[in-house]
Amino acid sequence: MEYIEEVGKTIQNNWAMPKRFVGKKIEARIVFTVNPDGSLTNLWFEKRSDSRSFDDSTEKAVKKSSPVSPFPENLEKTPIEMVVCFTPPNK
């Protein structure tokens, strides 16, 4: 579970959300595979927002984050499907 949280934080830190979306009710969900070597593949949108620039910023965040750290020794070496939900902060 810690590893998944680390992947999520890496993506969040790489998200350059356009400032004009702060406080807006907008959401995008991206699904991708985290491979044992840390590569992020098979990216697709489970839900797109109504804004292409918002969606583009979320996709770039995931792509920029690849590769993340490889799986830790104690984690089974089977790829993990992960969903990240992107919503702008309220302020």
Coordinates of N, CA and C in Angstrom, one line a residue:
M1 N 0.8 -1.2 0.0 CA 0.0 0.0 0.0 C 0.9 1.3 0.0
E2 N 2.0 1.2 0.7 CA 2.9 2.4 0.8 C 3.4 2.7 -0.6
Y3 N 3.7 1.6 -1.4 CA 4.2 1.8 -2.7 C 3.2 2.6 -3.6
I4 N 1.9 2.2 -3.5 CA 0.9 2.8 -4.3 C 0.7 4.3 -4.0
E5 N 0.8 4.6 -2.7 CA 0.7 5.9 -2.2 C 1.9 6.7 -2.8
E6 N 3.1 6.1 -2.8 CA 4.3 6.8 -3.3 C 4.1 7.1 -4.8
V7 N 3.5 6.2 -5.6 CA 3.3 6.4 -7.0 C 2.3 7.6 -7.1
G8 N 1.2 7.6 -6.4 CA 0.3 8.7 -6.4 C 0.9 10.0 -6.1
K9 N 1.7 10.1 -5.1 CA 2.4 11.3 -4.7 C 3.3 11.8 -5.8
T10 N 4.0 10.9 -6.4 CA 4.9 11.3 -7.5 C 4.1 11.9 -8.7
I11 N 3.0 11.3 -9.0 CA 2.1 11.9 -10.1 C 1.6 13.2 -9.7
Q12 N 1.1 13.3 -8.5 CA 0.6 14.6 -8.0 C 1.6 15.7 -8.0
N13 N 2.9 15.4 -7.6 CA 4.0 16.4 -7.7 C 4.3 16.8 -9.1
N14 N 4.1 15.9 -10.0 CA 4.4 16.2 -11.4 C 3.2 16.9 -12.2
W15 N 2.1 17.1 -11.5 CA 0.9 17.7 -12.2 C 1.0 19.2 -12.2
A16 N 1.1 19.7 -13.4 CA 1.1 21.2 -13.5 C -0.3 21.6 -14.0
M17 N -1.2 21.6 -13.0 CA -2.6 22.0 -13.3 C -2.7 23.4 -13.7
P18 N -3.4 23.7 -14.8 CA -3.6 25.1 -15.1 C -4.4 25.8 -14.0
K19 N -3.9 27.0 -13.6 CA -4.4 27.7 -12.4 C -5.9 28.1 -12.5
R20 N -6.3 28.2 -13.7 CA -7.7 28.7 -13.9 C -8.7 27.6 -13.5
F21 N -8.3 26.4 -13.2 CA -9.2 25.4 -12.7 C -9.4 25.3 -11.2
V22 N -8.6 26.1 -10.4 CA -8.7 26.1 -9.0 C -10.1 26.5 -8.6
G23 N -10.7 25.7 -7.7 CA -12.1 25.9 -7.3 C -13.2 25.5 -8.2
K24 N -12.8 24.9 -9.3 CA -13.8 24.4 -10.3 C -14.2 23.0 -9.9
K25 N -15.4 22.6 -10.3 CA -15.9 21.3 -10.1 C -15.6 20.5 -11.4
I26 N -14.4 20.0 -11.5 CA -14.0 19.3 -12.7 C -13.2 18.0 -12.2
E27 N -13.2 17.0 -13.0 CA -12.6 15.8 -12.6 C -12.1 15.0 -13.9
A28 N -11.0 14.3 -13.8 CA -10.6 13.3 -14.8 C -10.0 12.1 -14.0
R29 N -10.3 10.9 -14.6 CA -9.7 9.7 -14.0 C -8.9 9.0 -15.0
I30 N -7.7 8.7 -14.7 CA -6.8 8.0 -15.6 C -6.4 6.6 -15.0
V31 N -6.5 5.6 -15.9 CA -6.1 4.2 -15.5 C -4.8 3.9 -16.2
F32 N -3.9 3.2 -15.5 CA -2.7 2.8 -16.1 C -2.1 1.6 -15.4
T33 N -1.1 1.0 -16.0 CA -0.5 -0.2 -15.4 C 0.9 0.2 -14.8
V34 N 1.1 -0.2 -13.6 CA 2.4 0.0 -12.9 C 3.1 -1.3 -13.0
N35 N 4.3 -1.3 -13.7 CA 5.0 -2.6 -13.9 C 6.1 -2.7 -12.9
P36 N 6.5 -4.0 -12.6 CA 7.6 -4.2 -11.6 C 8.8 -3.3 -11.7
D37 N 9.2 -2.9 -13.0 CA 10.4 -2.1 -13.2 C 10.1 -0.6 -13.0
G38 N 8.8 -0.3 -12.6 CA 8.5 1.1 -12.4 C 7.9 1.9 -13.6
S39 N 7.9 1.2 -14.7 CA 7.3 1.9 -15.9 C 5.8 1.9 -15.8
L40 N 5.2 3.0 -16.3 CA 3.8 3.2 -16.3 C 3.3 3.1 -17.8
T41 N 2.4 2.1 -18.0 CA 2.0 1.8 -19.4 C 0.5 1.6 -19.5
N42 N 0.0 1.5 -20.7 CA -1.4 1.2 -20.9 C -2.3 2.3 -20.4
L43 N -1.9 3.5 -20.5 CA -2.7 4.7 -20.0 C -3.9 4.9 -20.8
W44 N -5.1 5.1 -20.1 CA -6.3 5.5 -20.8 C -7.2 6.2 -19.8
F45 N -8.1 7.0 -20.3 CA -9.0 7.8 -19.5 C -10.3 6.9 -19.1
E46 N -10.5 6.8 -17.9 CA -11.7 6.2 -17.4 C -12.8 7.2 -17.5
K47 N -12.4 8.5 -17.2 CA -13.4 9.6 -17.2 C -12.6 10.8 -17.7
R48 N -13.1 11.5 -18.7 CA -12.5 12.7 -19.2 C -13.3 13.9 -18.6
S49 N -12.7 15.0 -18.4 CA -13.4 16.2 -17.9 C -14.0 16.9 -19.2
D50 N -14.6 18.0 -19.0 CA -15.1 18.8 -20.2 C -14.0 19.7 -20.8
S51 N -12.8 19.6 -20.3 CA -11.7 20.5 -20.7 C -10.5 19.7 -21.3
R52 N -10.2 20.0 -22.5 CA -9.1 19.3 -23.1 C -7.8 19.7 -22.4
S53 N -7.6 21.0 -22.0 CA -6.4 21.4 -21.4 C -6.2 20.8 -20.0
F54 N -7.3 20.6 -19.3 CA -7.3 19.9 -18.0 C -6.9 18.4 -18.2
D55 N -7.5 17.8 -19.1 CA -7.2 16.4 -19.4 C -5.7 16.2 -19.9
D56 N -5.3 17.1 -20.7 CA -3.9 17.1 -21.2 C -2.9 17.2 -20.0
S57 N -3.2 18.1 -19.1 CA -2.3 18.3 -17.9 C -2.3 17.0 -17.1
T58 N -3.4 16.3 -16.9 CA -3.4 15.1 -16.1 C -2.6 13.9 -16.8
E59 N -2.8 13.8 -18.1 CA -2.0 12.8 -18.9 C -0.5 13.1 -18.9
K60 N -0.1 14.4 -19.0 CA 1.3 14.7 -18.9 C 1.9 14.4 -17.6
A61 N 1.1 14.6 -16.5 CA 1.6 14.2 -15.1 C 1.9 12.8 -15.0
V62 N 1.1 11.9 -15.6 CA 1.3 10.5 -15.5 C 2.6 10.1 -16.4
K63 N 2.6 10.6 -17.6 CA 3.7 10.3 -18.5 C 5.0 10.8 -17.9
K64 N 5.0 12.0 -17.3 CA 6.2 12.6 -16.8 C 6.8 11.8 -15.6
S65 N 5.9 11.1 -14.9 CA 6.2 10.4 -13.7 C 6.9 9.0 -14.0
S66 N 6.8 8.6 -15.2 CA 7.3 7.3 -15.6 C 8.8 7.4 -16.0
P67 N 9.6 6.5 -15.4 CA 9.3 5.5 -14.5 C 9.3 6.0 -13.1
V68 N 8.5 5.3 -12.2 CA 8.6 5.5 -10.8 C 9.6 4.5 -10.2
S69 N 9.8 4.4 -8.9 CA 10.7 3.5 -8.3 C 10.2 2.1 -8.7
P70 N 11.1 1.1 -8.9 CA 10.7 -0.3 -9.1 C 10.0 -0.8 -7.9
F71 N 9.3 -1.9 -8.1 CA 8.6 -2.5 -6.9 C 9.6 -2.9 -5.8
P72 N 9.2 -2.7 -4.6 CA 10.1 -3.1 -3.5 C 10.2 -4.6 -3.4
E73 N 11.2 -5.1 -2.7 CA 11.4 -6.6 -2.7 C 10.2 -7.3 -2.1
N74 N 9.4 -6.8 -1.2 CA 8.4 -7.5 -0.5 C 7.1 -7.5 -1.3
L75 N 7.0 -6.8 -2.5 CA 5.8 -6.7 -3.3 C 5.9 -7.8 -4.4
E76 N 4.8 -8.5 -4.6 CA 4.7 -9.5 -5.7 C 5.0 -8.8 -7.0
K77 N 5.7 -9.5 -7.9 CA 6.2 -8.9 -9.1 C 5.1 -9.0 -10.3
T78 N 3.9 -8.7 -9.9 CA 2.8 -8.7 -10.9 C 2.4 -7.3 -11.2
P79 N 2.2 -6.9 -12.4 CA 1.8 -5.5 -12.7 C 0.5 -5.2 -12.0
I80 N 0.4 -3.9 -11.6 CA -0.7 -3.4 -10.9 C -1.5 -2.4 -11.7
E81 N -2.8 -2.5 -11.8 CA -3.6 -1.5 -12.5 C -4.0 -0.5 -11.5
M82 N -3.8 0.8 -11.8 CA -4.0 1.8 -10.8 C -4.9 2.9 -11.5
V83 N -5.7 3.5 -10.7 CA -6.6 4.6 -11.1 C -6.2 5.8 -10.3
V84 N -6.0 7.0 -11.0 CA -5.8 8.2 -10.3 C -6.9 9.2 -10.7
C85 N -7.5 9.8 -9.7 CA -8.5 10.8 -9.9 C -7.9 12.2 -9.7
F86 N -8.1 13.0 -10.7 CA -7.5 14.4 -10.7 C -8.7 15.4 -10.5
T87 N -8.6 16.1 -9.4 CA -9.6 17.2 -9.1 C -8.8 18.4 -8.6
P88 N -9.1 19.6 -9.1 CA -8.4 20.8 -8.6 C -8.7 21.1 -7.1
P89 N -7.7 21.8 -6.5 CA -8.0 22.2 -5.1 C -9.1 23.2 -5.1
N90 N -9.7 23.4 -3.9 CA -10.7 24.4 -3.7 C -10.2 25.8 -3.8
K91 N -9.0 26.0 -3.3 CA -8.4 27.4 -3.3 C -7.0 27.3 -3.9

